[in-house]
Every structure is written in structure tokens, then in C-alpha cells.
mmCIF file of C-alpha atoms and ligand atoms in Angstrom:
data_model
loop_
_atom_site.group_PDB
_atom_site.id
_atom_site.type_symbol
_atom_site.label_atom_id
_atom_site.label_comp_id
_atom_site.label_asym_id
_atom_site.label_seq_id
_atom_site.Cartn_x
_atom_site.Cartn_y
_atom_site.Cartn_z
ATOM 1 C CA MET A 242 16.540 -14.024 15.734
ATOM 2 C CA ARG A 243 13.889 -11.571 16.933
ATOM 3 C CA GLN A 244 13.377 -12.003 20.651
ATOM 4 C CA LYS A 245 11.787 -10.125 23.504
ATOM 5 C CA ILE A 246 14.697 -8.774 25.510
ATOM 6 C CA VAL A 247 14.940 -6.860 28.758
ATOM 7 C CA ALA A 248 18.531 -5.794 29.364
ATOM 8 C CA GLY A 249 19.867 -3.876 32.332
ATOM 9 C CA ASN A 250 22.711 -1.431 31.903
ATOM 10 C CA TRP A 251 24.162 -0.862 35.341
ATOM 11 C CA LYS A 252 26.581 1.765 33.991
ATOM 12 C CA CYS A 253 29.199 2.819 36.581
ATOM 13 C CA ASN A 254 27.143 1.686 39.572
ATOM 14 C CA THR A 255 27.435 -0.951 42.291
ATOM 15 C CA THR A 256 30.450 -2.337 44.090
ATOM 16 C CA LEU A 257 31.259 -5.956 43.314
ATOM 17 C CA GLN A 258 29.375 -7.105 46.411
ATOM 18 C CA GLU A 259 26.317 -4.988 45.603
ATOM 19 C CA GLY A 260 26.391 -6.235 42.037
ATOM 20 C CA ILE A 261 26.445 -9.875 43.091
ATOM 21 C CA GLU A 262 23.533 -9.266 45.454
ATOM 22 C CA LEU A 263 21.567 -7.545 42.706
ATOM 23 C CA ALA A 264 22.287 -10.319 40.206
ATOM 24 C CA LYS A 265 21.254 -12.988 42.725
ATOM 25 C CA ALA A 266 18.041 -11.165 43.519
ATOM 26 C CA VAL A 267 17.152 -10.810 39.837
ATOM 27 C CA ASP A 268 18.100 -14.426 39.174
ATOM 28 C CA ALA A 269 15.960 -15.756 42.024
ATOM 29 C CA THR A 270 12.947 -13.719 40.992
ATOM 30 C CA VAL A 271 13.317 -14.569 37.326
ATOM 31 C CA ALA A 272 13.412 -18.238 38.324
ATOM 32 C CA GLU A 273 10.281 -17.861 40.403
ATOM 33 C CA LYS A 274 8.089 -15.527 38.391
ATOM 34 C CA GLY A 275 9.944 -14.131 35.410
ATOM 35 C CA ALA A 276 8.162 -14.205 32.065
ATOM 36 C CA ARG A 277 9.377 -17.338 30.294
ATOM 37 C CA ASP A 278 9.697 -15.971 26.808
ATOM 38 C CA VAL A 279 11.770 -12.920 27.674
ATOM 39 C CA VAL A 280 15.556 -12.928 27.378
ATOM 40 C CA VAL A 281 16.997 -11.192 30.436
ATOM 41 C CA ILE A 282 20.443 -9.621 30.274
ATOM 42 C CA LEU A 283 22.520 -7.901 32.957
ATOM 43 C CA GLY A 284 25.023 -5.335 31.689
ATOM 44 C CA THR A 285 27.525 -5.146 34.515
ATOM 45 C CA PRO A 286 30.856 -3.374 34.993
ATOM 46 C CA PHE A 287 33.829 -5.421 33.680
ATOM 47 C CA THR A 288 35.021 -6.105 37.217
ATOM 48 C CA HIS A 289 31.776 -7.882 38.070
ATOM 49 C CA ILE A 290 31.211 -10.088 35.052
ATOM 50 C CA THR A 291 32.934 -13.289 36.185
ATOM 51 C CA LYS A 292 31.324 -13.204 39.604
ATOM 52 C CA VAL A 293 27.903 -12.350 38.223
ATOM 53 C CA VAL A 294 28.158 -15.217 35.738
ATOM 54 C CA GLU A 295 28.955 -17.513 38.697
ATOM 55 C CA ALA A 296 26.159 -16.060 40.839
ATOM 56 C CA ILE A 297 23.357 -16.653 38.386
ATOM 57 C CA ASN A 298 22.421 -20.262 38.083
ATOM 58 C CA THR A 299 18.995 -20.422 36.574
ATOM 59 C CA GLY A 300 20.532 -20.362 33.097
ATOM 60 C CA ARG A 301 17.867 -17.800 32.201
ATOM 61 C CA ILE A 302 20.015 -14.702 32.355
ATOM 62 C CA GLY A 303 22.746 -13.532 29.987
ATOM 63 C CA VAL A 304 25.525 -11.158 30.951
ATOM 64 C CA ALA A 305 26.745 -8.190 28.934
ATOM 65 C CA ALA A 306 29.827 -6.012 29.101
ATOM 66 C CA GLN A 307 29.135 -2.310 28.606
ATOM 67 C CA ASN A 308 32.042 -1.778 26.222
ATOM 68 C CA CYS A 309 35.106 -3.484 24.774
ATOM 69 C CA ALA A 310 38.429 -2.327 23.351
ATOM 70 C CA SER A 311 38.774 -1.288 19.734
ATOM 71 C CA GLU A 312 41.999 -3.294 19.436
ATOM 72 C CA ALA A 313 42.357 -7.058 19.738
ATOM 73 C CA LYS A 314 45.163 -6.953 22.310
ATOM 74 C CA GLY A 315 48.485 -5.352 23.138
ATOM 75 C CA ALA A 316 49.853 -2.241 24.794
ATOM 76 C CA TYR A 317 46.578 -0.435 25.508
ATOM 77 C CA THR A 318 46.680 0.223 29.219
ATOM 78 C CA GLY A 319 43.315 0.006 30.913
ATOM 79 C CA GLU A 320 41.465 -1.536 27.989
ATOM 80 C CA VAL A 321 39.456 -4.784 28.069
ATOM 81 C CA SER A 322 39.347 -6.739 24.817
ATOM 82 C CA ALA A 323 36.406 -8.540 23.253
ATOM 83 C CA ALA A 324 38.267 -11.846 23.715
ATOM 84 C CA MET A 325 38.693 -11.094 27.430
ATOM 85 C CA VAL A 326 34.993 -10.302 27.755
ATOM 86 C CA LYS A 327 34.085 -13.522 25.985
ATOM 87 C CA SER A 328 36.415 -15.530 28.231
ATOM 88 C CA THR A 329 34.474 -14.403 31.336
ATOM 89 C CA GLY A 330 31.288 -16.080 30.171
ATOM 90 C CA ALA A 331 29.577 -12.899 29.001
ATOM 91 C CA GLU A 332 27.610 -13.312 25.777
ATOM 92 C CA TYR A 333 26.768 -9.722 24.926
ATOM 93 C CA VAL A 334 28.467 -6.349 24.679
ATOM 94 C CA ILE A 335 26.759 -2.949 24.623
ATOM 95 C CA LEU A 336 28.388 -0.782 21.952
ATOM 96 C CA GLY A 337 27.846 2.811 20.903
ATOM 97 C CA HIS A 338 26.032 3.974 24.009
ATOM 98 C CA SER A 339 25.543 7.740 23.816
ATOM 99 C CA GLU A 340 27.497 8.182 27.044
ATOM 100 C CA ARG A 341 30.515 6.532 25.401
ATOM 101 C CA ARG A 342 30.101 8.605 22.266
ATOM 102 C CA GLN A 343 29.684 11.802 24.272
ATOM 103 C CA TYR A 344 32.197 11.429 27.118
ATOM 104 C CA TYR A 345 34.797 9.131 25.551
ATOM 105 C CA GLY A 346 34.794 10.364 21.979
ATOM 106 C CA GLU A 347 33.613 7.135 20.382
ATOM 107 C CA THR A 348 33.241 7.722 16.668
ATOM 108 C CA SER A 349 31.720 5.500 14.023
ATOM 109 C CA GLY A 350 35.261 4.461 13.024
ATOM 110 C CA ILE A 351 36.029 3.272 16.550
ATOM 111 C CA LEU A 352 32.658 1.542 16.811
ATOM 112 C CA ASN A 353 33.249 -0.365 13.591
ATOM 113 C CA LYS A 354 36.462 -1.801 15.013
ATOM 114 C CA LYS A 355 34.658 -2.763 18.215
ATOM 115 C CA LEU A 356 31.758 -4.319 16.315
ATOM 116 C CA ALA A 357 34.139 -6.415 14.225
ATOM 117 C CA LEU A 358 36.052 -7.657 17.271
ATOM 118 C CA ALA A 359 32.883 -8.404 19.222
ATOM 119 C CA LEU A 360 31.491 -10.467 16.351
ATOM 120 C CA GLU A 361 34.808 -12.245 15.722
ATOM 121 C CA ASN A 362 34.829 -13.298 19.342
ATOM 122 C CA GLY A 363 31.259 -14.587 19.335
ATOM 123 C CA LEU A 364 29.737 -11.767 21.388
ATOM 124 C CA THR A 365 26.333 -10.347 20.480
ATOM 125 C CA PRO A 366 26.625 -6.570 20.132
ATOM 126 C CA ILE A 367 23.758 -4.500 21.505
ATOM 127 C CA TYR A 368 24.275 -1.478 19.287
ATOM 128 C CA CYS A 369 22.860 1.816 20.584
ATOM 129 C CA CYS A 370 21.681 4.721 18.476
ATOM 130 C CA GLY A 371 19.622 7.791 19.248
ATOM 131 C CA GLU A 372 19.426 11.534 18.812
ATOM 132 C CA ALA A 373 20.018 14.504 21.090
ATOM 133 C CA LEU A 374 17.229 16.905 22.060
ATOM 134 C CA GLU A 375 18.219 19.577 19.495
ATOM 135 C CA VAL A 376 17.976 17.000 16.735
ATOM 136 C CA ARG A 377 14.521 15.881 17.903
ATOM 137 C CA GLU A 378 13.361 19.492 18.215
ATOM 138 C CA ALA A 379 14.525 20.153 14.678
ATOM 139 C CA GLY A 380 12.520 17.115 13.545
ATOM 140 C CA ALA A 381 15.689 15.527 12.154
ATOM 141 C CA GLN A 382 15.736 12.375 14.321
ATOM 142 C CA ASN A 383 15.052 9.918 11.510
ATOM 143 C CA GLU A 384 17.883 11.111 9.285
ATOM 144 C CA PHE A 385 20.175 11.272 12.300
ATOM 145 C CA VAL A 386 19.723 7.662 13.414
ATOM 146 C CA LYS A 387 19.730 6.452 9.827
ATOM 147 C CA GLN A 388 23.127 8.097 9.400
ATOM 148 C CA GLN A 389 24.385 6.478 12.624
ATOM 149 C CA LEU A 390 23.395 3.074 11.259
ATOM 150 C CA ALA A 391 24.758 3.815 7.781
ATOM 151 C CA GLU A 392 28.188 4.612 9.213
ATOM 152 C CA THR A 393 28.372 1.562 11.467
ATOM 153 C CA VAL A 394 26.170 -1.538 11.506
ATOM 154 C CA PHE A 395 25.126 -1.114 7.866
ATOM 155 C CA THR A 396 28.712 -1.796 6.863
ATOM 156 C CA LEU A 397 28.254 -5.364 8.175
ATOM 157 C CA SER A 398 27.479 -8.313 5.941
ATOM 158 C CA PRO A 399 23.876 -9.551 6.157
ATOM 159 C CA GLU A 400 25.186 -12.614 8.040
ATOM 160 C CA ASP A 401 26.806 -10.429 10.690
ATOM 161 C CA PHE A 402 23.957 -7.928 10.851
ATOM 162 C CA LYS A 403 21.600 -10.776 11.749
ATOM 163 C CA LYS A 404 23.634 -11.381 14.920
ATOM 164 C CA ILE A 405 23.202 -7.918 16.414
ATOM 165 C CA VAL A 406 20.562 -6.308 18.595
ATOM 166 C CA ILE A 407 19.675 -2.633 18.093
ATOM 167 C CA ALA A 408 18.773 -0.320 20.963
ATOM 168 C CA TYR A 409 17.120 3.018 20.253
ATOM 169 C CA GLU A 410 17.995 5.362 23.084
ATOM 170 C CA PRO A 411 17.022 9.011 22.561
ATOM 171 C CA ILE A 412 19.599 10.995 24.523
ATOM 172 C CA TRP A 413 16.946 13.372 25.858
ATOM 173 C CA ALA A 414 15.212 10.438 27.548
ATOM 174 C CA ILE A 415 18.278 8.899 29.210
ATOM 175 C CA GLY A 416 18.346 9.421 32.950
ATOM 176 C CA THR A 417 16.019 12.403 32.635
ATOM 177 C CA GLY A 418 12.718 10.840 33.610
ATOM 178 C CA ARG A 419 11.403 12.120 30.287
ATOM 179 C CA THR A 420 10.476 8.922 28.470
ATOM 180 C CA ALA A 421 9.640 8.877 24.796
ATOM 181 C CA THR A 422 5.900 8.457 24.480
ATOM 182 C CA SER A 423 4.705 5.105 23.335
ATOM 183 C CA ALA A 424 3.828 6.674 19.967
ATOM 184 C CA GLN A 425 7.272 8.282 19.584
ATOM 185 C CA ALA A 426 8.958 4.966 20.372
ATOM 186 C CA GLN A 427 6.781 3.027 17.926
ATOM 187 C CA GLU A 428 7.285 5.622 15.206
ATOM 188 C CA MET A 429 11.067 5.488 15.484
ATOM 189 C CA HIS A 430 11.208 1.695 15.840
ATOM 190 C CA ALA A 431 9.038 1.275 12.743
ATOM 191 C CA PHE A 432 11.318 3.708 10.914
ATOM 192 C CA LEU A 433 14.389 1.753 12.025
ATOM 193 C CA ARG A 434 12.849 -1.536 10.914
ATOM 194 C CA GLY A 435 11.932 0.006 7.576
ATOM 195 C CA THR A 436 15.469 1.329 7.155
ATOM 196 C CA ILE A 437 16.893 -2.114 7.947
ATOM 197 C CA ALA A 438 14.473 -3.628 5.407
ATOM 198 C CA GLU A 439 15.687 -1.190 2.729
ATOM 199 C CA LYS A 440 19.249 -2.216 3.406
ATOM 200 C CA TYR A 441 19.004 -5.962 4.124
ATOM 201 C CA GLY A 442 15.485 -6.954 3.115
ATOM 202 C CA LYS A 443 12.271 -7.583 5.010
ATOM 203 C CA GLU A 444 13.184 -10.971 6.390
ATOM 204 C CA ILE A 445 16.271 -9.688 8.183
ATOM 205 C CA ALA A 446 14.404 -6.560 9.343
ATOM 206 C CA ASP A 447 11.591 -8.668 10.767
ATOM 207 C CA GLY A 448 14.162 -10.837 12.530
ATOM 208 C CA THR A 449 15.945 -7.944 14.255
ATOM 209 C CA SER A 450 15.296 -7.177 17.915
ATOM 210 C CA ILE A 451 14.991 -3.427 18.466
ATOM 211 C CA LEU A 452 14.994 -2.320 22.102
ATOM 212 C CA TYR A 453 13.894 0.995 23.561
ATOM 213 C CA GLY A 454 16.015 2.731 26.218
ATOM 214 C CA GLY A 455 15.531 5.962 28.120
ATOM 215 C CA SER A 456 13.738 6.352 31.466
ATOM 216 C CA CYS A 457 11.941 3.053 31.026
ATOM 217 C CA ASN A 458 10.437 2.055 34.361
ATOM 218 C CA PRO A 459 7.842 -0.310 35.864
ATOM 219 C CA LYS A 460 5.091 2.235 35.180
ATOM 220 C CA ASN A 461 5.688 2.834 31.480
ATOM 221 C CA ALA A 462 7.224 -0.483 30.361
ATOM 222 C CA LYS A 463 3.940 -2.193 29.580
ATOM 223 C CA GLU A 464 2.772 0.514 27.224
ATOM 224 C CA LEU A 465 6.157 0.824 25.532
ATOM 225 C CA PHE A 466 6.552 -2.938 25.068
ATOM 226 C CA ALA A 467 3.035 -3.296 23.680
ATOM 227 C CA ASN A 468 4.125 -1.560 20.478
ATOM 228 C CA PRO A 469 4.547 -3.934 17.555
ATOM 229 C CA ASP A 470 8.068 -2.749 16.715
ATOM 230 C CA VAL A 471 9.387 -2.469 20.276
ATOM 231 C CA ASP A 472 11.044 -5.745 21.238
ATOM 232 C CA GLY A 473 11.957 -4.855 24.791
ATOM 233 C CA GLY A 474 14.114 -2.414 26.676
ATOM 234 C CA LEU A 475 17.603 -1.369 27.652
ATOM 235 C CA ILE A 476 17.146 -0.200 31.201
ATOM 236 C CA GLY A 477 19.492 2.073 33.149
ATOM 237 C CA GLY A 478 18.392 3.412 36.535
ATOM 238 C CA ALA A 479 15.489 1.009 37.010
ATOM 239 C CA SER A 480 17.781 -2.014 36.498
ATOM 240 C CA LEU A 481 19.595 -1.198 39.746
ATOM 241 C CA LYS A 482 16.630 -2.246 41.874
ATOM 242 C CA ALA A 483 15.773 -5.926 41.531
ATOM 243 C CA GLU A 484 12.031 -5.375 42.145
ATOM 244 C CA ASP A 485 11.758 -2.651 39.534
ATOM 245 C CA PHE A 486 13.741 -4.602 36.984
ATOM 246 C CA ILE A 487 11.637 -7.706 37.495
ATOM 247 C CA GLU A 488 8.471 -5.662 37.133
ATOM 248 C CA ILE A 489 9.771 -4.415 33.818
ATOM 249 C CA ILE A 490 10.540 -7.977 32.699
ATOM 250 C CA ASN A 491 7.029 -8.951 33.674
ATOM 251 C CA ALA A 492 5.549 -6.011 31.789
ATOM 252 C CA TYR A 493 5.320 -8.438 28.890
HETATM 253 P P1 13P B 164 17.879 5.225 32.067
HETATM 254 O O1 13P B 164 16.945 4.035 32.051
HETATM 255 O O2 13P B 164 18.516 5.469 33.405
HETATM 256 O O3 13P B 164 17.249 6.421 31.462
HETATM 257 O O4 13P B 164 19.113 4.829 31.098
HETATM 258 C C1 13P B 164 18.856 4.293 29.865
HETATM 259 C C2 13P B 164 20.123 3.830 29.295
HETATM 260 O O5 13P B 164 21.015 4.620 28.996
HETATM 261 C C3 13P B 164 20.317 2.387 29.125
HETATM 262 O O6 13P B 164 21.461 2.108 28.386
#
């Protein structure tokens, strides 16, 4: 179902104690003055999920893992399975983030295994796509993201595709302070929705939440979120400060 979503991706930041404090601060402010019709998600490190789930008690915030294993279980030292994530109380899992593709060699093949396991275990995947600067400069961003989708989420049945959230995160905008302009975001989101419509039909495309990520902050969130095809944001750096994150939520 298409929803307005503001999701934080804490990445590899915060100790457990700092994370709990941050979650409590966001929870309290969301309870007090958070926009009612926005789904708020905190993407925490694995180690924090259980405690963050316990710490938030407004029932208005969902928790996401930032990854899950590509195997169901077994001798895979250091991995955390989708079933384990689900058993913590998390409802979402971020998959295909460019940092995982770039630094940990995540291919479409690996992502397909992760997507299948996430869905089997009742987690909502937040699937990230987005092009590097060279691709944008060559004007090839549309074909690039279309290919990313074709190799991964477009292999899902319509029933499963309906359960996922898409996040468009241009790599050149992540952590760089160089946000996509509102027009660039809208253009790509409209293209993504059109591509989804070609594959699954208009009804499913119109029902898909497509988030923007990449240097989204309290100053630019309002303009980005005002676009008809932008359904919210996946927020990195600005999700680490409760006040900034809440301002972004209230940009709606
Ligand atoms: P920044 O908001 O820090 O640019 O990160 C975006 C991101 O990668 C969210 O997943």
C-alpha cells in the first residue's frame, strides 16, 4: 500500500546506549508532534534492534534492519538471518543499499536470495537502487536503475512486489551534501513508477511507495516530499539527530 514514509538509516553509527537514547527521543517527539499520516521507521544496527523495539512505545514507529543474510541459517559465521531479524520485532529490512553493493560485493543474485528470505519471513524489504555519478553524467541513469530493478525486484510475483518499498538513492548524493534537485528526484521517481507500471500494471505502480535518499535534510525535505511521485525519504546522516529527523518527518 502506498504510504508516506520517513525512514532513518543509522548505518554503522551509535553505541547501543546512544541508539536507545536516539530512539526514545524520536519516539517521544513523534508522539507529541509527529505528523499522523507518516510511517516512521528506524533502521538500526542489528545489535540495537531488540532494545530499540522495547524503547519505543508509542506504536507509531517501525524498526528496520539494514541487511540480512542471503542464507536461511547454518554455518555462516557473523551473519544474521531474516528469521532472526523478524524474531526481534523488526518489521522491515533495507536491502541493496549502494554501500553494501560497493563495499561488500552484493550482486543482484545475492539480493534476490535476500529478498526471497525477507519476504518469506514477513519482513518488508526497503529495496535501494540508484546510479553513480559517472552514470548520471553520461545521462544513463534511467537505463541503469531500470536494469537494477529488472535483475532483482522485477523477478518477484506481483503479490510479492506489492509488499516492497523502493528507495531511489543516487550514489552521488549519499553523504555528500549534494542532494538531487527536486526536479531530478521527481523525474526519476516518475520514471520508476512508469517502469513499475509497464511491468506490473498501473494499479500496482500507483500503490508502490518510492522513497528518495541522499543528503535529505530538514532544509530540503519539504520541497523533495512535495513532488507527486516522492513518497518520503530514506535518511542517513540527518536521522542521527532526533530534532533533524523529526523536522524531516514534519516536512509533510
Ligand atoms: P545521507 O542522508 O547521509 O546522504 O544517506 C542517505 C542514505 O544512504 C540512506 O540510506
